[in-house]
Amino acid sequence: MVNVKIYSTETCIWCAKAREFLTSHKVKFTELDVGSDRKAAMEMIHKSGQMGVPVIDINGKIIVGYNEGALKKALKIR
Amino acid sequence: MSKKKSTGKNYDFLVLGAGGTGLAAAMYAARLGLRTLVLGHSHGTELPIGGIITTTHIVENYPGFTKISGPELAREIEKHALSYDLVSVKGGKALQIKKKKGIFIVKTEKTDYKTKTILFATGTRWRKLPDSVKNSSKFENMGLSYCALCDAPLYKGKTVAIIGGSDSAAKDALLLTEYAKKVYMIYRGSEIHPEPINLQRIEKNKKIEVINNTNLTKINGDEFVKGISLDRKYKSSNELNLDGVFVAIGHEPLSQISAQLGVKLNGKKEIKINHMTSETNIHGVYAAGDVTDKPFKQLITGVADGCTAAYYAYEYITKEKVMVT
Ligand SMILES: Cc1cc2nc3c(=O)[nH]c(=O)nc-3n(C[C@H](O)[C@H](O)[C@H](O)COP(=O)(O)OP(=O)(O)OC[C@H]3O[C@@H](n4cnc5c(N)ncnc54)[C@H](O)[C@@H]3O)c2cc1C
């Protein structure tokens, strides 16, 4: 079972793309709004070592930014 | 010209760049019966479909929409283009272009497309802080951001600076005040120069402090940004303590790929076009929007020039009777 989390902000365009990508590939995910959730923001910074959104955590593998190739690889989507 | 649905690899009009300009041109080309393909980056650090307008929170100068967010406006323009069967939008990056027997061949990672005409609507990329600003690479995404719309919510209750004096910088400053408690707007010139309506908003906004005639020299911090150094004293100090730095110091045209066809650029690397027809120095090759040498760059002007290009591409194909084989 893949455990997918997106750390995002409400206004970020690449977060919307990431959400769209996961939904279109029927991948279930949890989304954490780092703009309003301080704890989630700290968790994101701790995991990725940086402050840019989106950050996507796929079973512990951290992807910074929207990168379709990296998402496909981590989710084994062809 | 074919009336067939826009699939396959042969096109009348191929648009590089799926920003507002490219999508609007495609809409117009379809009305003229041109089979049209729009290729746009859609991942990584490049702009998503819709282009750079998706990075602004409010657009108030696009006719038909009194007030609309950039991403929403881009979606409407994309929807409009895709309402024509003759238009297809694909998320690919053009890597190579050549001309063979009057036909253009555009190579992406996966496919080669053939087309009778080409429109460069590749826009621009953010200009990064120069290396002379110490630590600018070190702090990228560590409190230094090039996208206020993306990252502003992370600065709730914090103090930030926006570097730049343009209308885009002013809009970013106003957006930042929705989250931050204080926004310094730092500009190297003698006076910031946004649209007068945005200048008034800046002047009225108590959270914004404009610092003119001043350059950023260094970003300070440990792991994350803690402050900046300036080349002039402000309130008796060259240092400002803050939590985030946003940069809006202009854009660089993404015109390199057009050089493969011998398209002429100006000194700023903008594509030189005929300001009446949007044609470049190469027959059948057009450019429109932020990538061109037109001085006034807004979505509405890009859209207009994109549609003009579609019209002259149609004229060219009809007059020259160009065939794709
Ligand atoms: C913060 C901000 C606020 C703004 N506010 C307003 C406003 O309120 N009103 C207004 O009218 N204008 C505004 N503008 C200006 C406006 O956004 C631009 O003038 C307009 O969107 C430019 O559109 P474009 O399609 O020419 O370029 P872009 O939108 O930059 O699109 C170019 C596209 O081409 C793609 N591309 C590049 N190279 C390739 C390649 N080799 N292959 C395939 N694709 C490629 C890019 O990834 C991108 O998606 C604003 C700009 C900014 C930055």
Coordinates of C-alpha atoms and ligand atoms in Angstrom, one line a residue:
Chain A
M1 CA 0.0 0.0 0.0
V2 CA 1.5 3.3 -1.0
N3 CA 1.3 6.1 1.5
V4 CA 1.3 9.5 -0.3
K5 CA 1.3 12.9 1.3
I6 CA 1.4 16.3 -0.4
Y7 CA 2.6 19.3 1.5
S8 CA 1.1 22.3 -0.3
T9 CA -0.3 25.8 -0.1
E10 CA -3.8 26.8 -1.2
T11 CA -2.4 29.1 -4.0
C12 CA 0.4 27.0 -5.4
I13 CA 0.0 26.1 -9.1
W14 CA 2.4 23.2 -9.1
C15 CA 0.6 21.7 -6.0
A16 CA -2.6 21.8 -8.1
K17 CA -0.8 20.0 -10.9
A18 CA 0.5 17.3 -8.4
R19 CA -3.0 16.9 -7.1
E20 CA -4.4 16.5 -10.6
F21 CA -1.7 14.0 -11.6
L22 CA -2.4 11.8 -8.5
T23 CA -6.1 12.0 -9.0
S24 CA -5.9 11.1 -12.7
H25 CA -3.8 8.1 -11.8
K26 CA -6.2 7.1 -9.1
V27 CA -3.6 7.4 -6.4
K28 CA -5.0 8.1 -2.9
F29 CA -3.2 10.8 -1.0
T30 CA -3.4 13.1 2.1
E31 CA -2.9 16.8 1.6
L32 CA -1.4 19.0 4.2
D33 CA -1.8 22.8 3.9
V34 CA 1.6 24.2 5.1
G35 CA 0.2 27.7 4.9
S36 CA -2.3 27.1 7.7
D37 CA -0.8 24.1 9.5
R38 CA 2.4 25.1 11.3
K39 CA 3.2 21.6 12.4
A40 CA 2.9 20.3 8.8
A41 CA 5.1 23.2 7.6
M42 CA 7.8 22.2 10.1
E43 CA 7.4 18.5 9.1
M44 CA 7.9 19.5 5.4
I45 CA 11.0 21.6 6.1
H46 CA 12.4 18.8 8.3
K47 CA 11.8 16.1 5.6
S48 CA 12.9 18.1 2.6
G49 CA 15.4 20.5 4.0
Q50 CA 13.8 23.4 2.2
M51 CA 10.7 25.6 2.1
G52 CA 9.4 25.4 -1.4
V53 CA 6.1 23.7 -2.2
P54 CA 4.9 21.2 -3.2
V55 CA 6.7 18.4 -1.4
I56 CA 5.5 14.9 -2.0
D57 CA 6.3 12.1 0.3
I58 CA 5.8 8.6 -1.3
N59 CA 6.5 5.9 1.3
G60 CA 9.3 8.1 2.7
K61 CA 10.7 9.1 -0.7
I62 CA 10.7 12.9 -0.8
I63 CA 10.1 14.7 -4.1
V64 CA 10.5 18.4 -4.1
G65 CA 8.5 20.4 -6.7
Y66 CA 6.2 18.9 -9.4
N67 CA 8.2 16.4 -11.4
E68 CA 6.1 14.0 -13.4
G69 CA 9.0 11.7 -14.2
A70 CA 10.0 11.3 -10.5
L71 CA 6.3 10.8 -9.5
K72 CA 5.9 8.1 -12.1
K73 CA 9.0 6.3 -11.0
A74 CA 8.2 6.4 -7.3
L75 CA 4.6 5.3 -8.0
K76 CA 5.7 2.7 -10.6
I77 CA 3.4 4.3 -13.2
R78 CA 4.4 3.6 -16.8
Chain B
M1 CA -6.0 22.5 -45.0
S2 CA -7.5 19.5 -43.3
K3 CA -10.8 19.6 -41.4
K4 CA -9.9 16.4 -39.6
K5 CA -9.7 16.2 -35.8
S6 CA -6.3 17.3 -34.5
T7 CA -4.5 14.1 -33.8
G8 CA -1.4 12.6 -35.5
K9 CA 1.9 14.2 -36.4
N10 CA 1.1 16.6 -39.2
Y11 CA -0.1 20.1 -38.6
D12 CA -0.8 23.4 -40.3
F13 CA 0.2 25.5 -37.3
L14 CA 2.4 24.3 -34.5
V15 CA 2.6 26.5 -31.4
L16 CA 5.6 26.2 -29.0
G17 CA 4.5 27.2 -25.6
A18 CA 1.1 26.7 -23.9
G19 CA 0.8 30.0 -22.1
G20 CA -2.1 32.4 -22.7
T21 CA -0.5 33.6 -26.0
G22 CA -0.1 30.2 -27.5
L23 CA -3.5 28.9 -26.4
A24 CA -5.3 32.0 -27.7
A25 CA -3.4 31.7 -31.1
A26 CA -4.5 28.1 -31.3
M27 CA -8.1 29.0 -30.7
Y28 CA -8.0 31.5 -33.5
A29 CA -6.1 29.2 -35.9
A30 CA -8.8 26.6 -35.4
R31 CA -11.4 29.1 -36.5
L32 CA -9.4 29.6 -39.6
G33 CA -9.4 25.9 -40.2
L34 CA -5.8 25.2 -39.3
R35 CA -4.9 21.9 -37.7
T36 CA -3.1 23.1 -34.7
L37 CA -0.8 21.6 -32.1
V38 CA 0.2 23.4 -28.9
L39 CA 3.3 22.0 -27.2
G40 CA 3.9 23.2 -23.6
H41 CA 6.0 22.2 -20.7
S42 CA 3.9 20.9 -17.9
H43 CA 6.2 19.7 -15.3
G44 CA 9.4 20.2 -13.4
T45 CA 10.4 23.7 -12.9
E46 CA 8.8 25.0 -16.1
L47 CA 5.5 26.7 -16.1
P48 CA 2.3 24.6 -16.3
I49 CA -0.2 24.8 -19.1
G50 CA -1.5 28.4 -19.0
G51 CA 2.0 29.9 -18.5
I52 CA 3.1 32.7 -16.3
I53 CA -0.3 34.3 -15.8
T54 CA -0.9 31.3 -13.5
T55 CA 1.6 32.8 -11.0
T56 CA -0.5 35.9 -10.2
H57 CA -3.4 35.9 -7.8
I58 CA -5.5 38.6 -9.4
V59 CA -6.0 39.9 -13.0
E60 CA -8.1 43.0 -13.4
N61 CA -7.2 44.1 -16.9
Y62 CA -8.4 41.3 -19.1
P63 CA -11.6 42.3 -20.9
G64 CA -14.6 40.2 -20.0
F65 CA -13.4 39.5 -16.5
T66 CA -13.6 42.3 -14.0
K67 CA -11.5 40.3 -11.5
I68 CA -10.3 36.8 -11.9
S69 CA -7.3 34.8 -10.6
G70 CA -4.5 34.0 -13.0
P71 CA -4.9 30.2 -12.8
E72 CA -8.7 30.5 -13.4
L73 CA -8.2 32.8 -16.4
A74 CA -5.6 30.4 -17.8
R75 CA -8.0 27.5 -17.4
E76 CA -10.7 29.5 -19.3
I77 CA -8.3 30.3 -22.2
E78 CA -7.2 26.6 -22.4
K79 CA -10.9 25.4 -22.3
H80 CA -11.7 27.8 -25.1
A81 CA -8.8 26.6 -27.3
L82 CA -9.8 22.9 -26.6
S83 CA -13.4 23.5 -27.5
Y84 CA -12.2 23.2 -31.2
D85 CA -11.6 19.8 -32.5
L86 CA -8.7 21.1 -34.6
V87 CA -6.7 22.0 -31.5
S88 CA -4.6 19.6 -29.5
V89 CA -2.6 20.6 -26.5
K90 CA 0.3 18.3 -25.5
G91 CA 2.7 18.6 -22.5
G92 CA 5.9 18.2 -24.4
K93 CA 9.1 20.2 -24.7
A94 CA 10.4 21.1 -28.2
L95 CA 14.0 20.1 -28.2
Q96 CA 15.0 20.6 -31.8
I97 CA 13.6 22.3 -34.9
K98 CA 14.6 22.2 -38.5
K99 CA 13.3 23.1 -41.9
K100 CA 13.3 20.6 -44.7
K101 CA 11.7 21.2 -48.2
G102 CA 9.6 24.1 -46.8
I103 CA 8.2 22.0 -43.9
F104 CA 9.2 22.4 -40.3
I105 CA 10.1 19.3 -38.2
V106 CA 9.8 19.7 -34.4
K107 CA 11.4 17.1 -32.3
T108 CA 10.2 16.4 -28.7
E109 CA 11.6 13.6 -26.5
K110 CA 9.1 11.1 -27.9
T111 CA 7.8 12.3 -31.2
D112 CA 8.7 14.2 -34.4
Y113 CA 5.9 16.6 -35.6
K114 CA 5.7 18.1 -39.1
T115 CA 4.1 21.5 -39.6
K116 CA 3.6 24.1 -42.3
T117 CA 4.0 27.1 -39.9
I118 CA 5.4 27.7 -36.4
L119 CA 4.6 30.1 -33.7
F120 CA 7.1 30.7 -30.9
A121 CA 5.1 31.6 -27.8
T122 CA 7.7 30.3 -25.4
G123 CA 7.5 33.2 -23.0
T124 CA 10.2 33.9 -20.4
R125 CA 11.8 32.5 -17.3
W126 CA 12.3 34.4 -14.0
R127 CA 15.5 36.4 -13.9
K128 CA 17.5 35.1 -11.0
L129 CA 19.4 37.3 -8.6
P130 CA 22.9 37.9 -9.9
D131 CA 25.9 36.1 -8.4
S132 CA 27.0 39.4 -7.0
V133 CA 24.2 39.1 -4.4
K134 CA 26.1 36.9 -1.9
N135 CA 24.3 33.6 -0.9
S136 CA 21.6 33.9 -3.5
S137 CA 21.9 30.3 -4.6
K138 CA 22.5 29.0 -1.1
F139 CA 19.1 30.3 0.1
E140 CA 16.9 29.4 -2.8
N141 CA 13.9 27.7 -1.4
M142 CA 15.4 28.3 2.1
G143 CA 13.5 31.6 2.5
L144 CA 14.3 32.9 -1.0
S145 CA 11.5 32.4 -3.4
Y146 CA 10.8 33.4 -7.0
C147 CA 7.0 32.6 -6.8
A148 CA 5.1 34.7 -4.3
L149 CA 1.8 33.1 -5.2
C150 CA 3.2 29.6 -4.4
D151 CA 5.0 30.4 -1.2
A152 CA 3.4 33.5 0.4
P153 CA 1.1 31.4 2.7
L154 CA 4.2 30.1 4.5
Y155 CA 5.0 33.6 5.7
K156 CA 1.9 34.2 7.9
G157 CA 2.8 36.9 10.5
K158 CA 6.4 37.2 9.3
T159 CA 8.5 40.0 7.8
V160 CA 9.5 39.7 4.1
A161 CA 11.0 41.7 1.3
I162 CA 10.1 41.8 -2.3
I163 CA 13.0 42.8 -4.7
G164 CA 11.8 44.7 -7.8
G165 CA 9.8 47.8 -8.8
S166 CA 7.6 46.6 -11.6
D167 CA 3.9 46.1 -11.7
S168 CA 4.5 42.3 -11.1
A169 CA 6.6 43.1 -8.1
A170 CA 3.9 45.5 -6.8
K171 CA 1.2 42.8 -7.2
D172 CA 3.4 40.3 -5.4
A173 CA 3.9 42.9 -2.6
L174 CA 0.2 43.3 -2.3
L175 CA -0.4 39.6 -2.2
L176 CA 2.3 39.1 0.4
T177 CA 0.5 41.6 2.7
E178 CA -2.4 39.1 2.9
Y179 CA -0.1 36.9 4.9
A180 CA 3.0 38.7 6.2
K181 CA 2.9 41.4 8.9
K182 CA 5.4 43.6 7.1
V183 CA 6.6 43.8 3.5
Y184 CA 9.6 45.8 2.3
M185 CA 9.7 46.6 -1.4
I186 CA 13.3 47.1 -2.4
Y187 CA 14.0 48.7 -5.7
R188 CA 17.3 49.8 -7.3
G189 CA 15.8 52.7 -9.3
S190 CA 14.6 56.0 -8.0
E191 CA 10.9 55.2 -8.0
I192 CA 8.9 52.0 -8.3
H193 CA 6.8 51.9 -11.5
P194 CA 3.7 49.7 -11.2
E195 CA 0.4 50.6 -12.9
P196 CA -1.0 53.7 -11.2
I197 CA -3.9 51.8 -9.7
N198 CA -1.4 49.4 -8.0
L199 CA 0.9 52.2 -7.0
Q200 CA -2.0 53.8 -5.1
R201 CA -2.8 50.5 -3.4
I202 CA 0.9 50.2 -2.4
E203 CA 0.9 53.7 -1.0
K204 CA -2.2 53.1 1.0
N205 CA -1.1 49.8 2.4
K206 CA 0.4 50.3 5.9
K207 CA 2.2 47.0 5.8
I208 CA 4.3 48.0 2.8
E209 CA 7.5 50.1 3.1
V210 CA 9.1 51.0 -0.2
I211 CA 12.9 51.4 -0.2
N212 CA 14.1 53.0 -3.5
N213 CA 17.6 53.6 -4.8
T214 CA 18.8 50.5 -3.0
N215 CA 20.5 47.2 -4.1
L216 CA 20.5 43.9 -2.3
T217 CA 24.1 42.8 -1.7
K218 CA 23.8 39.7 0.5
I219 CA 21.3 37.3 2.0
N220 CA 22.0 36.4 5.6
G221 CA 21.0 33.4 7.7
D222 CA 22.1 30.0 8.9
E223 CA 20.0 27.2 7.5
F224 CA 17.2 29.6 6.5
V225 CA 17.0 33.3 5.6
K226 CA 17.3 35.6 8.6
G227 CA 18.0 38.9 7.0
I228 CA 19.5 40.9 4.1
S229 CA 22.3 43.4 3.5
L230 CA 21.8 46.5 1.5
D231 CA 24.2 48.8 -0.4
R232 CA 22.8 51.9 1.4
K233 CA 21.8 52.6 4.9
Y234 CA 18.1 52.4 5.6
K235 CA 17.0 53.9 8.9
S236 CA 20.7 54.0 9.9
S237 CA 21.5 50.4 9.1
N238 CA 22.6 48.4 6.1
E239 CA 21.0 45.3 7.5
L240 CA 17.3 44.3 7.6
N241 CA 16.1 41.4 9.7
L242 CA 13.4 39.4 8.0
D243 CA 12.2 35.9 7.3
G244 CA 11.8 35.7 3.6
V245 CA 12.9 37.3 0.3
F246 CA 10.8 37.2 -2.8
V247 CA 12.3 38.2 -6.2
A248 CA 10.5 39.9 -9.1
I249 CA 13.3 41.5 -11.1
G250 CA 12.1 40.7 -14.5
H251 CA 12.3 37.9 -17.0
E252 CA 14.6 36.4 -19.6
P253 CA 13.1 35.3 -23.0
L254 CA 13.1 31.6 -23.8
S255 CA 14.2 32.2 -27.3
Q256 CA 17.2 29.9 -27.7
I257 CA 15.4 27.2 -29.6
S258 CA 14.3 29.7 -32.3
A259 CA 17.9 30.3 -33.2
Q260 CA 18.0 26.8 -34.7
L261 CA 15.9 28.1 -37.6
G262 CA 18.0 31.3 -37.9
V263 CA 15.3 33.5 -36.3
K264 CA 16.8 36.9 -35.5
L265 CA 16.9 38.1 -31.9
N266 CA 17.6 41.5 -30.5
G267 CA 20.3 42.4 -27.9
K268 CA 18.0 41.3 -25.1
K269 CA 17.5 37.9 -26.8
E270 CA 13.9 38.7 -27.6
I271 CA 12.6 37.4 -30.9
K272 CA 12.4 40.3 -33.5
I273 CA 9.0 40.3 -35.1
N274 CA 7.1 42.5 -37.6
H275 CA 4.9 44.4 -35.2
M276 CA 2.0 44.3 -37.7
T277 CA 2.1 40.6 -38.7
S278 CA 4.0 38.9 -35.8
E279 CA 6.2 37.3 -38.5
T280 CA 9.9 36.7 -37.8
N281 CA 12.6 37.1 -40.4
I282 CA 11.9 33.5 -41.6
H283 CA 8.8 32.9 -43.7
G284 CA 6.2 30.8 -42.0
V285 CA 7.7 31.4 -38.6
Y286 CA 5.9 33.7 -36.1
A287 CA 6.4 34.8 -32.5
A288 CA 4.1 36.4 -30.0
G289 CA 3.8 37.3 -26.4
D290 CA 6.5 37.8 -23.7
V291 CA 9.3 36.2 -25.9
T292 CA 9.1 39.0 -28.5
D293 CA 10.7 42.4 -28.9
K294 CA 7.4 44.2 -28.3
P295 CA 7.9 46.5 -25.4
F296 CA 4.5 46.3 -23.7
K297 CA 4.0 42.8 -22.4
Q298 CA 0.7 41.8 -20.9
L299 CA -1.6 38.9 -21.5
I300 CA -3.9 40.9 -23.6
T301 CA -1.2 42.1 -25.9
G302 CA 0.3 38.6 -26.2
V303 CA -3.1 37.2 -27.0
A304 CA -3.7 39.8 -29.7
D305 CA -0.3 39.1 -31.3
G306 CA -0.9 35.4 -31.1
C307 CA -4.2 35.7 -33.0
T308 CA -2.5 38.0 -35.5
A309 CA 0.2 35.4 -36.1
A310 CA -2.5 32.7 -36.6
Y311 CA -4.1 35.0 -39.3
Y312 CA -0.9 35.6 -41.2
A313 CA 0.0 31.9 -40.9
Y314 CA -3.3 31.1 -42.6
E315 CA -2.6 33.7 -45.3
Y316 CA 0.9 32.2 -45.8
I317 CA -0.4 28.7 -46.1
T318 CA -3.1 29.6 -48.5
K319 CA -1.0 31.8 -50.7
E320 CA 2.1 29.6 -50.8
K321 CA 0.0 26.4 -51.0
V322 CA 2.3 24.7 -48.5
M323 CA 1.7 20.9 -48.3
V324 CA 2.9 18.5 -45.5
T325 CA 3.9 15.2 -47.0
Ligands
LIG1 C1 3.4 38.3 -11.2 C2 2.9 38.7 -12.5 C3 1.7 39.3 -12.6 C4 1.1 39.7 -13.9 N1 -0.1 40.3 -13.9 C5 -0.7 40.5 -15.1 C6 -2.0 41.1 -15.2 O1 -2.6 41.4 -14.2 N2 -2.5 41.3 -16.5 C7 -1.8 41.0 -17.6 O2 -2.4 41.2 -18.7 N3 -0.6 40.5 -17.6 C8 0.0 40.2 -16.4 N4 1.3 39.7 -16.3 C9 2.0 39.5 -17.6 C10 1.5 38.2 -18.3 O3 1.4 37.1 -17.4 C11 2.3 37.8 -19.5 O4 2.5 39.0 -20.3 C12 1.6 36.7 -20.3 O5 1.0 35.8 -19.5 C13 2.7 36.1 -21.2 O6 2.1 35.0 -21.9 P1 3.0 34.1 -22.9 O7 2.0 33.0 -23.3 O8 3.5 35.0 -23.9 O9 4.2 33.5 -22.1 P2 4.1 32.4 -20.9 O10 2.9 32.5 -20.1 O11 5.4 32.5 -20.2 O12 4.0 31.0 -21.6 C14 5.1 30.4 -22.3 C15 5.0 28.9 -22.2 O13 5.9 28.3 -23.1 C16 6.5 27.2 -22.4 N5 7.8 26.8 -23.1 C17 8.9 27.5 -23.1 N6 9.9 26.9 -23.9 C18 9.2 25.8 -24.4 C19 9.7 24.8 -25.4 N7 10.9 24.7 -25.8 N8 8.7 23.8 -25.7 C20 7.5 23.9 -25.2 N9 7.1 24.8 -24.4 C21 7.9 25.8 -24.0 C22 6.7 27.6 -21.0 O14 6.9 26.6 -20.1 C23 5.3 28.4 -20.8 O15 4.3 27.5 -20.3 C24 1.8 39.4 -15.1 C25 3.1 38.7 -15.0 C26 3.6 38.3 -13.7 C27 4.9 37.6 -13.7

